[in-house]
mmCIF file of C-alpha atoms in Angstrom:
data_model
loop_
_atom_site.group_PDB
_atom_site.id
_atom_site.type_symbol
_atom_site.label_atom_id
_atom_site.label_comp_id
_atom_site.label_asym_id
_atom_site.label_seq_id
_atom_site.Cartn_x
_atom_site.Cartn_y
_atom_site.Cartn_z
ATOM 1 C CA UNK A 1 7.563 -61.878 -2.544
ATOM 2 C CA UNK A 2 7.738 -58.947 -0.125
ATOM 3 C CA UNK A 3 10.119 -57.146 -2.485
ATOM 4 C CA UNK A 4 7.618 -57.502 -5.353
ATOM 5 C CA UNK A 5 4.825 -56.047 -3.213
ATOM 6 C CA UNK A 6 7.122 -53.137 -2.330
ATOM 7 C CA UNK A 7 7.686 -52.500 -6.029
ATOM 8 C CA UNK A 8 3.928 -52.569 -6.671
ATOM 9 C CA UNK A 9 3.406 -50.016 -3.874
ATOM 10 C CA UNK A 10 5.910 -47.686 -5.522
ATOM 11 C CA UNK A 11 4.349 -48.194 -8.967
ATOM 12 C CA UNK A 12 0.888 -47.328 -7.620
ATOM 13 C CA UNK A 13 2.156 -44.222 -5.817
ATOM 14 C CA UNK A 14 4.141 -42.939 -8.801
ATOM 15 C CA UNK A 15 1.174 -43.567 -11.098
ATOM 16 C CA UNK A 16 -1.093 -41.518 -8.845
ATOM 17 C CA UNK A 17 1.419 -38.677 -8.552
ATOM 18 C CA UNK A 18 1.727 -38.687 -12.345
ATOM 19 C CA UNK A 19 -2.029 -38.465 -12.934
ATOM 20 C CA UNK A 20 -3.011 -36.152 -10.095
ATOM 21 C CA UNK A 21 -0.014 -33.788 -10.084
ATOM 22 C CA UNK A 22 1.761 -33.858 -13.444
ATOM 23 C CA UNK A 23 -1.187 -34.573 -15.756
ATOM 24 C CA UNK A 24 -4.066 -33.048 -13.784
ATOM 25 C CA UNK A 25 -4.694 -30.310 -16.364
ATOM 26 C CA UNK A 26 -3.610 -32.270 -19.411
ATOM 27 C CA UNK A 27 -5.486 -34.373 -21.884
ATOM 28 C CA UNK A 28 -4.812 -38.109 -21.937
ATOM 29 C CA UNK A 29 -6.380 -40.945 -23.851
ATOM 30 C CA UNK A 30 -7.610 -42.422 -20.562
ATOM 31 C CA UNK A 31 -9.898 -39.529 -19.544
ATOM 32 C CA UNK A 32 -13.575 -40.340 -19.245
ATOM 33 C CA UNK A 33 -15.823 -39.288 -22.098
ATOM 34 C CA UNK A 34 -14.229 -36.489 -24.097
ATOM 35 C CA UNK A 35 -12.738 -34.714 -21.075
ATOM 36 C CA UNK A 36 -9.535 -32.765 -21.616
ATOM 37 C CA UNK A 37 -8.519 -32.501 -17.946
ATOM 38 C CA UNK A 38 -9.388 -33.885 -14.522
ATOM 39 C CA UNK A 39 -12.065 -31.291 -13.731
ATOM 40 C CA UNK A 40 -13.839 -31.977 -17.027
ATOM 41 C CA UNK A 41 -13.575 -35.703 -16.406
ATOM 42 C CA UNK A 42 -15.454 -35.427 -13.111
ATOM 43 C CA UNK A 43 -18.109 -33.325 -14.889
ATOM 44 C CA UNK A 44 -18.471 -36.098 -17.483
ATOM 45 C CA UNK A 45 -19.185 -38.493 -14.612
ATOM 46 C CA UNK A 46 -21.856 -36.130 -13.274
ATOM 47 C CA UNK A 47 -19.920 -35.411 -10.087
ATOM 48 C CA UNK A 48 -19.759 -31.976 -8.438
ATOM 49 C CA UNK A 49 -16.609 -29.918 -9.017
ATOM 50 C CA UNK A 50 -15.612 -29.996 -5.332
ATOM 51 C CA UNK A 51 -15.470 -33.796 -5.495
ATOM 52 C CA UNK A 52 -12.328 -33.564 -7.661
ATOM 53 C CA UNK A 53 -10.461 -32.141 -4.666
ATOM 54 C CA UNK A 54 -11.862 -34.700 -2.228
ATOM 55 C CA UNK A 55 -10.870 -37.638 -4.421
ATOM 56 C CA UNK A 56 -7.537 -36.067 -5.339
ATOM 57 C CA UNK A 57 -6.670 -35.473 -1.694
ATOM 58 C CA UNK A 58 -7.630 -39.041 -0.814
ATOM 59 C CA UNK A 59 -5.655 -40.563 -3.682
ATOM 60 C CA UNK A 60 -2.514 -38.528 -3.058
ATOM 61 C CA UNK A 61 -2.733 -39.181 0.698
ATOM 62 C CA UNK A 62 -3.147 -42.921 0.160
ATOM 63 C CA UNK A 63 -0.275 -42.938 -2.341
ATOM 64 C CA UNK A 64 1.940 -41.235 0.247
ATOM 65 C CA UNK A 65 0.842 -43.823 2.826
ATOM 66 C CA UNK A 66 1.775 -46.631 0.420
ATOM 67 C CA UNK A 67 5.279 -45.159 0.264
ATOM 68 C CA UNK A 68 5.382 -44.682 4.040
ATOM 69 C CA UNK A 69 4.343 -48.337 4.272
ATOM 70 C CA UNK A 70 7.730 -49.323 2.893
ATOM 71 C CA UNK A 71 9.168 -48.313 6.295
ATOM 72 C CA UNK A 72 6.052 -48.705 8.447
ATOM 73 C CA UNK A 73 4.243 -51.785 7.088
ATOM 74 C CA UNK A 74 1.257 -51.395 9.428
ATOM 75 C CA UNK A 75 -0.120 -48.576 7.222
ATOM 76 C CA UNK A 76 0.177 -50.508 3.973
ATOM 77 C CA UNK A 77 -2.927 -52.683 4.141
ATOM 78 C CA UNK A 78 -5.370 -49.924 5.169
ATOM 79 C CA UNK A 79 -3.943 -47.622 2.483
ATOM 80 C CA UNK A 80 -4.177 -50.339 -0.178
ATOM 81 C CA UNK A 81 -7.759 -51.212 0.787
ATOM 82 C CA UNK A 82 -8.740 -47.543 0.641
ATOM 83 C CA UNK A 83 -7.057 -47.228 -2.704
ATOM 84 C CA UNK A 84 -8.794 -50.328 -4.047
ATOM 85 C CA UNK A 85 -12.145 -48.843 -3.004
ATOM 86 C CA UNK A 86 -11.377 -45.617 -4.879
ATOM 87 C CA UNK A 87 -10.289 -47.558 -7.958
ATOM 88 C CA UNK A 88 -13.480 -49.607 -7.839
ATOM 89 C CA UNK A 89 -15.340 -46.296 -7.923
ATOM 90 C CA UNK A 90 -13.232 -45.113 -10.861
ATOM 91 C CA UNK A 91 -13.999 -48.257 -12.843
ATOM 92 C CA UNK A 92 -17.696 -47.834 -12.018
ATOM 93 C CA UNK A 93 -17.606 -44.247 -13.335
ATOM 94 C CA UNK A 94 -16.106 -45.393 -16.634
ATOM 95 C CA UNK A 95 -18.830 -48.026 -16.932
ATOM 96 C CA UNK A 96 -21.496 -45.463 -15.987
ATOM 97 C CA UNK A 97 -20.577 -43.181 -18.897
ATOM 98 C CA UNK A 98 -20.124 -46.169 -21.210
ATOM 99 C CA UNK A 99 -16.485 -45.496 -21.948
ATOM 100 C CA UNK A 100 -14.705 -48.017 -24.137
ATOM 101 C CA UNK A 101 -13.038 -50.738 -22.085
ATOM 102 C CA UNK A 102 -9.601 -49.302 -22.911
ATOM 103 C CA UNK A 103 -10.316 -46.091 -20.941
ATOM 104 C CA UNK A 104 -10.983 -48.005 -17.723
ATOM 105 C CA UNK A 105 -7.843 -50.127 -18.071
ATOM 106 C CA UNK A 106 -5.586 -47.913 -15.869
ATOM 107 C CA UNK A 107 -8.200 -47.765 -13.080
ATOM 108 C CA UNK A 108 -8.794 -51.503 -13.315
ATOM 109 C CA UNK A 109 -5.050 -52.204 -13.268
ATOM 110 C CA UNK A 110 -4.600 -50.060 -10.159
ATOM 111 C CA UNK A 111 -7.595 -51.831 -8.567
ATOM 112 C CA UNK A 112 -5.900 -55.188 -9.131
ATOM 113 C CA UNK A 113 -2.484 -53.955 -7.963
ATOM 114 C CA UNK A 114 -3.854 -52.346 -4.814
ATOM 115 C CA UNK A 115 -5.818 -55.524 -4.059
ATOM 116 C CA UNK A 116 -2.604 -57.526 -4.365
ATOM 117 C CA UNK A 117 -0.841 -55.152 -1.958
ATOM 118 C CA UNK A 118 -3.766 -55.318 0.470
ATOM 119 C CA UNK A 119 -4.166 -59.072 0.554
ATOM 120 C CA UNK A 120 -0.788 -60.655 -0.237
#
C-alpha cells in the first residue's frame, strides 16, 4: 500500500509541475470560464492578479514537499493536507463560475488523491 501512496504523490507533483510550469501560459480545456491561460483563469474567478503567484508558489512548494516526502515521510501528511485544501478551493472556484462539471474534474481528482495521501 505504501508503494501505491508513493506513486500517487509523484502523480500529484508531476501534474502540478505540468499545469503551473509547462502549461501556465497555454490554453487547456480545463481552464475556468473561457480563460486562455492561468492569469486569465484567476480573473474569471474574480481573484486579484497577485493571487496567481501566491497560489502557484504554494502549489509548487507543496508538490516539491510531496516528492521530498518520499525520503522524509514526516512532511508528506502536512503537504497533502495543504494540497487538499487548495484543491477544495479550486473546485469551489469552478462551482462559483458555474463551469461544466468536466472542467472541475482535474481539481476534484487531485483533491481526492491528496486526501488519500494525507489519510492513508
